[in-house]
Every structure is written in structure tokens, then in C-alpha cells.
CSV table of C-alpha atoms in Angstrom, one decimal:
chain,number,residue,atom,x,y,z
A,12,MET,CA,-17.8,-33.3,-60.9
A,13,PHE,CA,-16.1,-33.0,-64.3
A,14,LYS,CA,-14.0,-35.4,-66.4
A,15,ASP,CA,-12.5,-32.8,-68.7
A,16,LEU,CA,-12.4,-29.1,-69.7
A,17,LYS,CA,-15.2,-29.5,-72.2
A,18,GLU,CA,-17.6,-30.7,-69.5
A,19,LEU,CA,-16.6,-27.8,-67.3
A,20,LYS,CA,-17.1,-25.2,-69.9
A,21,ALA,CA,-20.5,-26.5,-70.9
A,22,PHE,CA,-21.6,-26.5,-67.3
A,23,CYS,CA,-20.4,-23.0,-66.7
A,24,HIS,CA,-22.2,-21.8,-69.9
A,25,THR,CA,-25.5,-23.5,-68.9
A,26,ASN,CA,-25.4,-22.3,-65.3
A,27,ASP,CA,-24.1,-18.8,-65.9
A,28,VAL,CA,-21.0,-19.3,-63.9
A,29,LYS,CA,-18.8,-16.1,-63.8
A,30,PHE,CA,-15.7,-17.2,-61.9
A,31,ILE,CA,-13.6,-20.2,-61.1
A,32,ASP,CA,-12.0,-20.4,-57.7
A,33,PHE,CA,-9.1,-22.7,-56.8
A,34,LYS,CA,-8.5,-23.9,-53.2
A,35,VAL,CA,-4.9,-24.9,-52.3
A,36,ILE,CA,-4.0,-26.3,-48.9
A,37,ASP,CA,-1.0,-25.3,-46.9
A,38,LEU,CA,1.1,-27.3,-44.5
A,39,ALA,CA,-1.0,-26.2,-41.5
A,40,GLY,CA,-4.2,-27.3,-43.1
A,41,ARG,CA,-5.7,-23.9,-44.2
A,42,TRP,CA,-7.1,-23.3,-47.6
A,43,HIS,CA,-5.7,-20.4,-49.8
A,44,HIS,CA,-7.5,-19.4,-53.0
A,45,LEU,CA,-7.0,-17.8,-56.3
A,46,THR,CA,-9.8,-16.8,-58.7
A,47,ILE,CA,-10.0,-16.4,-62.5
A,48,THR,CA,-12.9,-15.6,-64.9
A,49,VAL,CA,-14.4,-18.6,-66.7
A,50,ASP,CA,-12.9,-17.7,-70.0
A,51,ARG,CA,-9.4,-17.8,-68.6
A,52,ILE,CA,-9.3,-21.5,-67.9
A,53,THR,CA,-7.8,-23.4,-70.8
A,54,GLU,CA,-6.0,-26.7,-71.5
A,55,HIS,CA,-2.8,-24.8,-70.7
A,56,THR,CA,-4.2,-24.3,-67.1
A,57,LEU,CA,-4.7,-28.0,-66.7
A,58,GLU,CA,-1.3,-29.0,-68.2
A,59,ASP,CA,1.0,-26.4,-66.8
A,60,GLY,CA,-0.9,-25.0,-63.8
A,61,ILE,CA,-0.9,-21.6,-62.2
A,62,GLY,CA,2.2,-20.3,-60.4
A,63,PHE,CA,2.4,-19.4,-56.7
A,64,ASP,CA,4.9,-18.9,-53.8
A,65,GLY,CA,5.4,-22.2,-52.1
A,66,SER,CA,7.3,-20.7,-49.2
A,67,SER,CA,4.1,-18.8,-48.1
A,68,TYR,CA,2.4,-22.2,-47.8
A,69,GLY,CA,5.1,-23.6,-45.5
A,70,PHE,CA,6.6,-26.0,-48.1
A,71,LEU,CA,9.7,-24.5,-49.6
A,72,THR,CA,12.3,-21.9,-48.7
A,73,VAL,CA,12.2,-18.4,-50.2
A,74,GLU,CA,15.2,-18.9,-52.5
A,75,LYS,CA,13.5,-21.9,-54.3
A,76,SER,CA,9.8,-21.2,-53.7
A,77,ASP,CA,8.3,-21.3,-57.2
A,78,MET,CA,5.5,-23.9,-57.5
A,79,VAL,CA,2.4,-24.4,-59.5
A,80,PHE,CA,-1.0,-25.8,-58.7
A,81,ILE,CA,-3.2,-27.7,-61.2
A,82,PRO,CA,-7.0,-28.0,-60.5
A,83,ASP,CA,-8.7,-31.3,-59.8
A,84,LEU,CA,-11.8,-31.0,-61.9
A,85,SER,CA,-13.5,-33.9,-60.1
A,86,THR,CA,-13.7,-31.8,-56.9
A,87,ALA,CA,-15.7,-28.9,-58.4
A,88,PHE,CA,-18.8,-27.5,-56.7
A,89,ILE,CA,-20.8,-24.3,-56.9
A,90,ASP,CA,-19.7,-22.1,-54.0
A,91,PRO,CA,-22.9,-21.2,-51.9
A,92,PHE,CA,-21.3,-18.2,-50.3
A,93,THR,CA,-20.2,-15.9,-53.2
A,94,LYS,CA,-22.3,-13.0,-54.6
A,95,ARG,CA,-21.5,-13.9,-58.2
A,96,LYS,CA,-21.9,-17.5,-59.3
A,97,THR,CA,-18.5,-19.2,-58.7
A,98,LEU,CA,-17.3,-22.7,-59.4
A,99,THR,CA,-14.8,-23.8,-56.8
A,100,MET,CA,-12.4,-26.7,-57.0
A,101,MET,CA,-9.4,-28.1,-55.1
A,102,ALA,CA,-6.0,-28.1,-56.6
A,103,ASP,CA,-2.9,-30.3,-56.5
A,104,ILE,CA,0.7,-28.9,-56.0
A,105,TYR,CA,3.5,-29.4,-58.5
A,106,THR,CA,7.2,-28.4,-58.5
A,107,LEU,CA,9.2,-27.1,-61.5
A,108,ASP,CA,12.2,-29.3,-61.1
A,109,HIS,CA,13.0,-30.8,-64.5
A,110,GLY,CA,9.5,-30.0,-65.7
A,111,VAL,CA,6.2,-29.9,-64.0
A,112,LYS,CA,5.8,-32.9,-61.6
A,113,ARG,CA,3.8,-33.7,-58.5
A,114,TYR,CA,5.2,-32.3,-55.3
A,115,GLU,CA,6.0,-35.2,-53.0
A,116,GLY,CA,5.0,-33.1,-49.9
A,117,ASP,CA,1.6,-32.0,-51.2
A,118,PRO,CA,-0.8,-33.0,-48.5
A,119,ARG,CA,-3.4,-34.2,-51.0
A,120,TYR,CA,-0.6,-36.3,-52.7
A,121,ILE,CA,0.4,-37.8,-49.3
A,122,SER,CA,-3.1,-39.2,-48.8
A,123,SER,CA,-3.2,-40.6,-52.3
A,124,LYS,CA,0.2,-42.3,-51.7
A,125,ALA,CA,-1.0,-43.7,-48.4
A,126,GLU,CA,-4.0,-45.3,-50.0
A,127,GLU,CA,-1.8,-46.7,-52.8
A,128,TYR,CA,0.7,-48.1,-50.2
A,129,MET,CA,-2.1,-49.8,-48.3
A,130,LYS,CA,-3.3,-51.5,-51.5
A,131,GLU,CA,0.3,-52.6,-52.5
A,132,SER,CA,0.8,-54.1,-49.1
A,133,GLY,CA,-2.0,-56.6,-49.8
A,134,ILE,CA,-3.5,-55.9,-46.4
A,135,ALA,CA,-6.5,-54.1,-47.6
A,136,ASP,CA,-7.9,-52.3,-50.7
A,137,GLN,CA,-10.2,-49.9,-48.9
A,138,SER,CA,-9.7,-47.7,-45.9
A,139,SER,CA,-12.7,-46.3,-44.1
A,140,PHE,CA,-12.5,-43.2,-41.9
A,141,GLY,CA,-15.4,-41.6,-40.0
A,142,PRO,CA,-14.6,-38.4,-38.1
A,143,GLU,CA,-16.7,-36.6,-35.5
A,144,PHE,CA,-16.3,-32.9,-35.6
A,145,GLU,CA,-16.9,-30.9,-32.4
A,146,PHE,CA,-17.0,-27.1,-32.5
A,147,TYR,CA,-18.5,-24.1,-30.7
A,148,ILE,CA,-21.0,-21.7,-32.3
A,149,LEU,CA,-20.4,-18.3,-30.7
A,150,ASP,CA,-22.1,-14.9,-30.8
A,151,HIS,CA,-18.9,-12.9,-30.0
A,152,PHE,CA,-15.1,-13.4,-30.2
A,153,SER,CA,-12.5,-10.7,-29.6
A,154,TYR,CA,-8.9,-10.6,-28.4
A,155,ARG,CA,-6.1,-8.2,-27.9
A,156,LEU,CA,-2.3,-9.0,-27.8
A,157,ASP,CA,-0.6,-5.7,-27.1
A,158,PRO,CA,2.5,-5.5,-24.9
A,159,HIS,CA,0.4,-3.8,-22.2
A,160,HIS,CA,-3.0,-5.4,-22.8
A,161,ILE,CA,-3.7,-9.2,-23.1
A,162,MET,CA,-7.4,-10.3,-23.3
A,163,VAL,CA,-9.8,-12.7,-24.9
A,164,LYS,CA,-13.6,-12.5,-24.8
A,165,LEU,CA,-16.0,-15.2,-25.9
A,166,ASP,CA,-19.7,-15.2,-25.6
A,167,ALA,CA,-22.6,-17.4,-26.6
A,168,GLU,CA,-26.3,-16.5,-26.1
A,169,GLN,CA,-27.2,-19.9,-24.6
A,170,ALA,CA,-24.4,-19.8,-22.0
A,171,GLU,CA,-25.4,-19.9,-18.4
A,172,TRP,CA,-23.5,-16.7,-17.6
A,173,ASN,CA,-26.1,-14.8,-19.6
A,174,THR,CA,-28.9,-15.6,-17.1
A,175,HIS,CA,-28.6,-12.2,-15.6
A,176,CYS,CA,-29.2,-10.3,-18.8
A,177,ASP,CA,-32.3,-8.0,-19.0
A,178,ASP,CA,-33.7,-9.8,-22.0
A,179,ASN,CA,-33.1,-13.3,-20.6
A,180,LEU,CA,-36.1,-15.6,-21.1
A,181,GLY,CA,-34.5,-18.6,-19.4
A,182,PHE,CA,-33.5,-21.8,-21.2
A,183,LYS,CA,-29.7,-21.2,-20.8
A,184,VAL,CA,-27.6,-24.3,-21.0
A,185,PRO,CA,-25.8,-25.2,-17.7
A,186,HIS,CA,-22.0,-25.5,-17.5
A,187,HIS,CA,-21.0,-28.9,-19.0
A,188,GLY,CA,-24.7,-29.6,-19.5
A,189,GLY,CA,-25.2,-29.4,-23.3
A,190,TYR,CA,-25.2,-33.0,-24.4
A,191,HIS,CA,-28.3,-33.6,-26.6
A,192,VAL,CA,-30.3,-30.7,-25.1
A,193,ASP,CA,-33.5,-30.2,-26.9
A,194,ILE,CA,-35.3,-27.1,-28.2
A,195,PRO,CA,-35.6,-24.4,-26.8
A,196,PHE,CA,-32.2,-24.9,-25.2
A,197,ASP,CA,-30.7,-25.9,-28.6
A,198,ILE,CA,-30.9,-22.5,-30.2
A,199,ASN,CA,-28.6,-23.5,-33.0
A,200,TYR,CA,-30.7,-26.3,-34.3
A,201,ASP,CA,-32.0,-24.6,-37.4
A,202,LEU,CA,-28.5,-23.2,-38.2
A,203,ARG,CA,-27.0,-26.7,-37.8
A,204,ASN,CA,-29.7,-28.1,-40.2
A,205,GLU,CA,-28.6,-25.5,-42.8
A,206,MET,CA,-25.0,-26.5,-42.4
A,207,VAL,CA,-25.9,-30.2,-42.9
A,208,LEU,CA,-28.1,-29.6,-45.9
A,209,LEU,CA,-25.3,-27.7,-47.6
A,210,LEU,CA,-22.9,-30.4,-46.8
A,211,GLU,CA,-25.1,-33.1,-48.3
A,212,GLU,CA,-25.8,-30.9,-51.3
A,213,ASN,CA,-22.0,-30.7,-51.9
A,214,GLY,CA,-21.1,-34.3,-51.6
A,215,VAL,CA,-20.4,-34.6,-47.9
A,216,PRO,CA,-22.7,-37.3,-46.5
A,217,VAL,CA,-23.6,-36.7,-42.8
A,218,LYS,CA,-24.4,-39.5,-40.3
A,219,TYR,CA,-26.0,-37.2,-37.8
A,220,HIS,CA,-25.6,-34.0,-35.8
A,221,HIS,CA,-26.5,-32.9,-32.2
A,222,PRO,CA,-25.6,-30.5,-29.3
A,223,GLU,CA,-22.5,-31.6,-27.4
A,224,VAL,CA,-21.5,-31.4,-23.7
A,225,GLY,CA,-20.1,-27.8,-23.7
A,226,GLY,CA,-22.8,-25.4,-22.4
A,227,PRO,CA,-21.7,-22.3,-24.5
A,228,GLY,CA,-22.8,-23.6,-27.8
A,229,GLN,CA,-20.8,-26.8,-28.4
A,230,LEU,CA,-22.1,-29.0,-31.3
A,231,GLU,CA,-21.1,-32.1,-33.2
A,232,ILE,CA,-21.4,-33.2,-36.8
A,233,GLU,CA,-20.5,-36.8,-37.6
A,234,LEU,CA,-19.8,-37.8,-41.2
A,235,SER,CA,-20.4,-41.0,-42.9
A,236,PHE,CA,-17.4,-43.1,-43.9
A,237,GLY,CA,-14.9,-42.5,-46.7
A,238,ASN,CA,-11.3,-43.4,-47.6
A,239,ALA,CA,-8.4,-41.3,-46.3
A,240,HIS,CA,-8.1,-39.0,-49.4
A,241,ASP,CA,-11.9,-38.4,-49.9
A,242,MET,CA,-12.4,-37.9,-46.2
A,243,ALA,CA,-9.7,-35.2,-46.1
A,244,ASP,CA,-11.4,-33.4,-49.0
A,245,ARG,CA,-14.7,-33.6,-47.1
A,246,THR,CA,-13.1,-32.4,-43.9
A,247,MET,CA,-11.9,-29.2,-45.6
A,248,LEU,CA,-15.3,-28.7,-47.2
A,249,LEU,CA,-17.0,-29.2,-43.9
A,250,LYS,CA,-15.0,-26.6,-42.1
A,251,TYR,CA,-15.5,-24.2,-45.0
A,252,ILE,CA,-19.3,-24.7,-45.0
A,253,VAL,CA,-19.7,-24.7,-41.2
A,254,LYS,CA,-17.7,-21.4,-40.8
A,255,ASN,CA,-19.3,-19.5,-43.6
A,256,THR,CA,-22.8,-20.6,-42.8
A,257,ALA,CA,-22.4,-19.4,-39.3
A,258,LEU,CA,-20.9,-16.0,-40.4
A,259,LYS,CA,-23.9,-15.6,-42.8
A,260,ALA,CA,-26.2,-16.0,-39.8
A,261,GLY,CA,-24.2,-13.4,-37.7
A,262,LYS,CA,-22.4,-16.0,-35.6
A,263,THR,CA,-18.9,-17.4,-35.6
A,264,VAL,CA,-17.4,-20.9,-35.2
A,265,THR,CA,-14.2,-22.3,-33.6
A,266,PHE,CA,-12.8,-25.8,-33.9
A,267,MET,CA,-10.1,-24.9,-31.3
A,268,PRO,CA,-9.5,-27.9,-29.0
A,269,LYS,CA,-9.9,-25.9,-25.8
A,270,PRO,CA,-11.5,-22.4,-26.2
A,271,PHE,CA,-13.1,-22.4,-22.7
A,272,HIS,CA,-11.4,-23.1,-19.4
A,273,LYS,CA,-13.3,-25.7,-17.4
A,274,GLU,CA,-15.6,-26.6,-20.3
A,275,ALA,CA,-15.6,-29.5,-22.7
A,276,GLY,CA,-12.9,-29.4,-25.4
A,277,ASN,CA,-13.4,-29.9,-29.2
A,278,GLY,CA,-12.1,-33.2,-30.4
A,279,MET,CA,-12.1,-34.9,-33.8
A,280,HIS,CA,-12.6,-38.6,-32.9
A,281,VAL,CA,-11.8,-40.7,-35.9
A,282,HIS,CA,-13.5,-44.1,-36.4
A,283,PHE,CA,-11.4,-46.5,-38.6
A,284,HIS,CA,-11.7,-49.8,-40.2
A,285,LEU,CA,-10.3,-51.6,-43.3
A,286,PHE,CA,-11.9,-53.8,-46.1
A,287,LYS,CA,-10.5,-56.2,-48.7
A,288,ASP,CA,-12.4,-57.4,-51.7
A,289,GLY,CA,-15.5,-55.8,-50.1
A,290,ASP,CA,-15.2,-57.8,-46.9
A,291,PRO,CA,-14.4,-56.3,-43.5
A,292,ILE,CA,-11.1,-57.5,-42.1
A,293,PHE,CA,-11.5,-56.1,-38.5
A,294,TYR,CA,-14.2,-58.6,-37.5
A,295,ASP,CA,-13.8,-61.9,-35.6
A,296,GLU,CA,-16.7,-63.1,-33.5
A,297,ASN,CA,-14.3,-65.0,-31.2
A,298,GLY,CA,-11.8,-62.1,-30.8
A,299,TYR,CA,-11.7,-59.6,-28.0
A,300,SER,CA,-14.8,-57.4,-28.4
A,301,GLY,CA,-15.4,-59.0,-31.8
A,302,MET,CA,-12.1,-57.7,-33.2
A,303,SER,CA,-9.9,-59.7,-35.5
A,304,GLN,CA,-6.2,-60.2,-34.8
A,305,THR,CA,-5.5,-57.9,-37.7
A,306,ALA,CA,-7.6,-55.2,-36.1
A,307,LEU,CA,-5.7,-55.6,-32.8
A,308,TYR,CA,-2.4,-55.3,-34.6
A,309,ALA,CA,-3.7,-52.1,-36.2
A,310,ILE,CA,-4.5,-50.8,-32.7
A,311,GLY,CA,-1.0,-51.9,-31.6
A,312,GLY,CA,0.5,-49.8,-34.4
A,313,MET,CA,-1.4,-46.7,-33.6
A,314,LEU,CA,-0.7,-47.0,-29.9
A,315,LYS,CA,3.0,-47.7,-30.3
A,316,HIS,CA,3.3,-44.6,-32.5
A,317,ALA,CA,0.7,-42.5,-30.5
A,318,ALA,CA,3.2,-40.0,-29.2
A,319,SER,CA,4.7,-39.2,-32.6
A,320,LEU,CA,1.2,-39.3,-34.2
A,321,LEU,CA,0.1,-36.5,-32.0
A,322,ALA,CA,2.6,-34.1,-33.6
A,323,ILE,CA,0.5,-34.5,-36.8
A,324,THR,CA,-3.0,-35.2,-35.4
A,325,ASN,CA,-2.8,-32.6,-32.6
A,326,PRO,CA,-0.4,-29.9,-34.0
A,327,SER,CA,-1.5,-26.9,-31.9
A,328,THR,CA,-0.3,-25.8,-28.5
A,329,ASN,CA,-4.0,-25.5,-27.6
A,330,SER,CA,-4.5,-29.3,-28.4
A,331,TYR,CA,-2.8,-30.2,-25.1
A,332,LYS,CA,-5.1,-28.1,-23.0
A,333,ARG,CA,-7.8,-30.4,-24.1
A,334,LEU,CA,-5.9,-33.6,-23.4
A,335,VAL,CA,-6.3,-33.4,-19.6
A,336,PRO,CA,-8.2,-35.6,-17.1
A,337,GLY,CA,-11.8,-35.0,-16.3
A,338,TYR,CA,-13.3,-34.0,-19.7
A,339,GLU,CA,-13.7,-37.4,-21.6
A,340,ALA,CA,-10.5,-36.6,-23.4
A,341,PRO,CA,-7.9,-39.4,-23.3
A,342,VAL,CA,-4.5,-38.9,-21.6
A,343,SER,CA,-3.3,-42.6,-21.4
A,344,ILE,CA,-2.0,-44.7,-24.3
A,345,CYS,CA,-4.3,-47.7,-24.1
A,346,PHE,CA,-7.4,-49.4,-25.7
A,347,ALA,CA,-10.7,-50.7,-24.4
A,348,THR,CA,-14.3,-51.3,-25.3
A,349,ALA,CA,-16.9,-48.5,-24.9
A,350,ASN,CA,-14.3,-46.6,-22.8
A,351,ARG,CA,-14.0,-42.9,-23.5
A,352,SER,CA,-11.0,-42.4,-21.3
A,353,ALA,CA,-8.8,-44.6,-23.6
A,354,VAL,CA,-6.9,-43.3,-26.6
A,355,ILE,CA,-8.5,-46.1,-28.7
A,356,ARG,CA,-12.1,-47.0,-28.0
A,357,ILE,CA,-13.9,-50.0,-29.6
A,358,PRO,CA,-17.6,-48.9,-29.9
A,359,GLY,CA,-19.8,-51.4,-28.0
A,360,TYR,CA,-22.7,-50.8,-30.3
A,361,ALA,CA,-20.9,-51.6,-33.6
A,362,ASN,CA,-21.4,-55.3,-33.7
A,363,ARG,CA,-22.1,-56.2,-37.3
A,364,PRO,CA,-19.1,-57.5,-39.2
A,365,SER,CA,-19.2,-54.5,-41.6
A,366,GLU,CA,-19.4,-52.1,-38.7
A,367,LYS,CA,-16.6,-53.5,-36.5
A,368,ARG,CA,-14.1,-50.7,-36.0
A,369,PHE,CA,-12.2,-48.7,-33.5
A,370,GLU,CA,-12.0,-45.0,-32.7
A,371,PHE,CA,-8.8,-42.9,-32.3
A,372,ARG,CA,-10.0,-40.3,-29.7
A,373,SER,CA,-7.1,-37.9,-29.1
A,374,SER,CA,-7.0,-36.1,-32.5
A,375,ASP,CA,-8.6,-32.7,-33.1
A,376,ALA,CA,-9.5,-30.5,-36.1
A,377,THR,CA,-6.5,-28.2,-35.9
A,378,CYS,CA,-4.7,-30.9,-37.9
A,379,ASN,CA,-4.1,-31.0,-41.6
A,380,PRO,CA,-6.6,-33.8,-42.4
A,381,TYR,CA,-4.6,-35.2,-45.3
A,382,LEU,CA,-1.6,-35.6,-43.1
A,383,ALA,CA,-3.5,-36.8,-40.1
A,384,TYR,CA,-5.6,-39.5,-41.8
A,385,SER,CA,-2.5,-40.7,-43.7
A,386,ALA,CA,-0.4,-40.9,-40.6
A,387,LEU,CA,-3.1,-42.9,-38.8
A,388,LEU,CA,-3.3,-45.3,-41.8
A,389,MET,CA,0.5,-45.7,-41.9
A,390,ALA,CA,0.6,-46.5,-38.2
A,391,ALA,CA,-2.1,-49.1,-38.5
A,392,ILE,CA,-0.4,-50.7,-41.5
A,393,ASP,CA,2.9,-50.7,-39.5
A,394,GLY,CA,1.1,-52.5,-36.7
A,395,ILE,CA,-0.4,-55.1,-39.0
A,396,LYS,CA,2.9,-55.7,-41.0
A,397,ASN,CA,5.0,-56.0,-37.8
A,398,LYS,CA,2.3,-57.8,-35.7
A,399,ILE,CA,2.4,-55.3,-32.9
A,400,ASP,CA,0.2,-56.9,-30.2
A,401,PRO,CA,-1.3,-54.1,-28.1
A,402,THR,CA,-1.7,-56.4,-25.0
A,403,ALA,CA,1.9,-57.7,-25.2
A,404,GLU,CA,3.0,-54.0,-25.5
A,405,GLY,CA,1.1,-53.2,-22.2
A,406,PHE,CA,-1.6,-51.2,-23.8
A,407,GLY,CA,-4.6,-53.1,-22.3
A,408,PRO,CA,-7.4,-53.7,-22.7
A,409,TYR,CA,-8.4,-51.4,-19.8
A,410,ASP,CA,-12.2,-51.8,-19.5
A,411,VAL,CA,-12.3,-49.5,-16.5
A,412,ASN,CA,-12.4,-45.7,-16.1
A,413,ILE,CA,-8.7,-45.0,-16.2
A,414,PHE,CA,-9.2,-41.7,-14.3
A,415,ASP,CA,-10.5,-43.7,-11.3
A,416,LEU,CA,-7.6,-46.1,-11.1
A,417,PRO,CA,-5.3,-45.9,-8.1
A,418,ASP,CA,-2.1,-43.9,-8.8
A,419,GLU,CA,0.1,-47.0,-8.8
A,420,GLU,CA,-2.1,-48.6,-11.5
A,421,LYS,CA,-2.2,-45.4,-13.6
A,422,ALA,CA,1.6,-45.2,-13.4
A,423,LYS,CA,1.8,-48.5,-15.4
A,424,ILE,CA,0.1,-46.9,-18.4
A,425,LYS,CA,2.1,-44.7,-20.7
A,426,GLY,CA,0.8,-41.2,-21.0
A,427,LEU,CA,0.2,-39.1,-24.1
A,428,PRO,CA,2.5,-36.1,-24.7
A,429,LYS,CA,1.6,-33.2,-22.4
A,430,SER,CA,2.7,-30.5,-24.9
A,431,LEU,CA,3.3,-29.8,-28.6
A,432,THR,CA,7.0,-29.7,-27.8
A,433,GLU,CA,6.9,-33.2,-26.3
A,434,ALA,CA,4.9,-34.6,-29.2
A,435,THR,CA,7.3,-33.0,-31.7
A,436,ASP,CA,10.3,-34.5,-29.9
A,437,ALA,CA,8.6,-37.9,-30.2
A,438,LEU,CA,8.1,-37.4,-33.9
A,439,LEU,CA,11.8,-36.7,-34.4
A,440,GLU,CA,12.6,-40.0,-32.7
A,441,ASP,CA,9.8,-42.0,-34.4
A,442,TYR,CA,8.9,-41.3,-38.0
A,443,ASP,CA,10.4,-44.1,-40.1
A,444,TYR,CA,6.9,-45.8,-40.3
A,445,LEU,CA,5.7,-42.7,-42.1
A,446,LEU,CA,8.4,-42.9,-44.8
A,447,GLU,CA,7.5,-46.5,-45.8
A,448,GLY,CA,6.5,-46.7,-49.5
A,449,GLY,CA,7.6,-43.1,-50.0
A,450,VAL,CA,4.3,-41.9,-48.5
A,451,PHE,CA,5.7,-39.1,-46.3
A,452,THR,CA,9.1,-37.6,-47.0
A,453,LYS,CA,11.8,-36.7,-44.6
A,454,GLU,CA,11.6,-33.1,-45.9
A,455,LEU,CA,7.9,-33.0,-45.0
A,456,VAL,CA,8.5,-34.4,-41.5
A,457,MET,CA,11.2,-31.8,-40.9
A,458,ASN,CA,8.8,-29.0,-42.2
A,459,ILE,CA,6.2,-30.3,-39.7
A,460,VAL,CA,8.8,-30.2,-36.9
A,461,LYS,CA,9.8,-26.7,-37.9
A,462,GLN,CA,6.2,-25.5,-37.9
A,463,ASN,CA,5.5,-27.1,-34.5
A,464,ARG,CA,8.6,-25.6,-33.0
A,465,CYS,CA,7.6,-22.1,-34.2
A,466,ASN,CA,4.1,-22.5,-32.8
A,467,SER,CA,5.4,-23.7,-29.4
A,468,ALA,CA,7.9,-20.8,-29.2
A,469,ALA,CA,5.2,-18.2,-29.9
A,470,ILE,CA,3.2,-19.3,-26.9
A,471,ASP,CA,6.1,-20.1,-24.6
A,472,ASN,CA,7.5,-16.6,-24.9
A,473,MET,CA,4.3,-14.8,-24.1
A,474,PRO,CA,3.1,-13.8,-20.6
A,475,HIS,CA,-0.2,-15.4,-19.6
A,476,PRO,CA,-2.9,-13.6,-17.5
A,477,LYS,CA,-2.8,-16.4,-15.0
A,478,GLU,CA,0.9,-15.7,-14.3
A,479,PHE,CA,0.0,-12.2,-13.2
A,480,GLU,CA,-2.5,-13.7,-10.7
A,481,MET,CA,0.1,-16.1,-9.4
A,482,TYR,CA,3.3,-14.1,-9.4
A,483,PHE,CA,2.6,-10.3,-9.6
A,484,ASP,CA,3.0,-9.8,-5.9
A,485,LEU,CA,6.1,-11.9,-5.3
């Protein structure tokens, strides 16, 4: 939005801005923020930054945790959710070793380095990512985790279990029956429109939005394409706007991959293609499904590294409750055309050269988007550089419903990790492709491993209500 401090100050004066808020991302993919009054931002702020505790963000240990962040003026926007007018912007993380310098493990820096590595490789000069965000809009969420009392309660006005209520007027959405339902079933239509208008007003172009399969208020917003770095910025802004718009309307939102048992999970399918000198490099009218050999090598790279990728693209224990058969979520490492049971799907409707792409279907929005998009890009580049042929590797194509294959045929297809622990083990065995070009660092990979291990342990050590049903009387 701004090129320098002078432009920023003039805008704040003209628009009566009172505060400037800085958003800084942590390792897990959550924003933290710090706010100053407009008169407190100076050239010193832009040169030396503002200090913070890096250990609280998951980056450094307590004994060497001093870091600074420096605002990125180009990301500034007027926050639509604050009472007093506030200019909000994202910030980059720097260390204090031998002067102020960019922190190699800053997620925003990782995505910038991945883009630069792609250009230096000569393979492409523009990456193009198009994520689909699935989430539930709920009317109630509560939980309790006491030693003697474990519970979760979720509710959505449109859910079929509310048909018995005294004020029920009908038009409840059946279990697993929400896909593209129309008004009056689609009670969140106006709210979703508000979300999309705010996204568009704040530089996040939206392709379309609609109700999704899940009956208790599942929705989808699909974004137009952008490069890895810009799309990660847009992803953070989307989650911020969607959550706060819902809260303003007296509702709440979750991007959790599997909030409801026996209902559709929330994925973040990522469409992907590459361009060079403005031309698409994934198209070949004579190739399988119109895909070029370069595109197939990119598919081969993502599938070969799929198990380790999931430690970054699916970094929650809940992620693996979504990746189960029967819910259009992939469980097998393979590719195909128009097949939603494959990890990589080639859309059958995208036939123009500039539209020819594939979709990575296993990822979800619990990821840190800077790390996730960068890891996918690095896997694709690795596949192209090393000519990893997905068919030669045994990844397909499988143009059938994999869930319907006989067991002996299913057994021939490698499966995705079934838990965060399994995915993290795979990352420990397979991360060299992430280190190419200095994009990821070994320290960052080990921090991801540590974070995932802690998350797994927190769940593994806790009794589950289902266990009481199964074992209490033994």
C-alpha cells in the first residue's frame, strides 16, 4: 500500500488514523500483534524494528530469544474490526546477530526464498497457487478439559439435529447434504457475502464461494491465483476477516480439519501451476490429460515427498481424522484426472493452456501457509529437476474411485501417513529437498519436528470419551 514512511504518514493524517498495528506470524501459523499510536512510527522503526521474544513464537530458545520485527509497508490495510481507526500491516522477523539481519527461519522469508530459488533454477519465473478454504460457521462452541470432566459441544442453527426445536420452521440441512444448497437452507449466504466483499476490498480476490457438503454450516471460499508469498499473505488475511466477520454477527468459525464425527472435514485443496515468460509450462495437448512432461515431473516430486510434506501441510493431530476413506479426502499417494480420491487431481474442466494445472488435495488450513506453499513449490521443483516420473514411481494415473478398488489393488498404492507422528517421522527422513537453495533451514525443520511432537504428545496422553465407552467395564 505504501512505498515509504512519508506516504504512510500522509495517509494517516488524511484518513484520521489513530493507531498502527503490526501482525507477526509464529511457527504454527498464528498472527500475534503489537500496536503503537501513529506518531510513534519513525524511520528508526523501519530501520531497527521493534523488539519481541522469539521463543514465544516457537523460533528461538529462551536464552537467546531477542528478535525484532520490521513492518512491511506494502501490506498495510485499514482494519475493519477495530473501534478506533487502525492501520494494520504485516511484519518481517530479524535477528540481532552481528547487527539487524533477516531471520532465515521467518515464514514470510521462507516463501520469498522459495520464489527466488524457483527463478534461479530457470524452470519458471512465476508460481501460481489457488487454495480452496473450507470451514464451518457455528452458533455455539464450548469445551471442558478438567481431570474429571471432558466434553465438547458444537451447534449450528441449520443442522438437522435442530429439527425438534420449538422454533423450528424447517429447512434444516441433512447430514452430509449441504453441497450448494440454496436459500432458505443456506442461512449464511448474506454473512458469506460480507466476508467476500471485505476480502475483495482488502486486496484478496475471490473466485467464488458456496455451501459445502457438511450439513452443520460448512462453507467454501476459493481464491483467485497468486504466487506463493502473496497467497500466504492472503491466506492469513482471509482467516482474519472470516473469523472476525463471523464473531461480529454473533457466530464463530472453525477451519479445524475434522470438527464433526461422521461429517465432511475441512480441507484446503491447493491448485498449482507454473509460468515462464508469461507462458504456461504445464500444458501439452498430446500429454496425459493435457499435461506437459514438466507438469508430470512436478506431480512426481510432490507425490514422492508426500509423506514428509504432510508434516508441514497437515501439522495438526486433527488433520489425520479428516484423511480417512469415505469423505472425498485422499488417503492414497497417487494422481488422476477429475478424481477426488487421489492426493493429486487434475481438474477435468481446466483445458485452456493457461488454466492447465493440478490440485494437491490433502492439505488443510491448520498449516502455516508460508511454509506449506513453499514446501509444495520445493517438492515440485525437486520433481522437475530430477525428472521424477510419477508413473514410473507407481503413482498412477488411477482414473477410478480408489475406495472401490479390490483390497489387493489398494495394497499396491502407497498410503498417506495416518497420524501426525507418522508424518513427522517421514519429515525427519526426507527433508533435503527443502534445504535446496537455502530456502528452508535445518534449524527450522527441527523446530517443526519439535512442535509436531509436542502436539502429538498432548493428545496421545489424554483419555478420550470413546475409550470410556469401549473399556470402562473391562
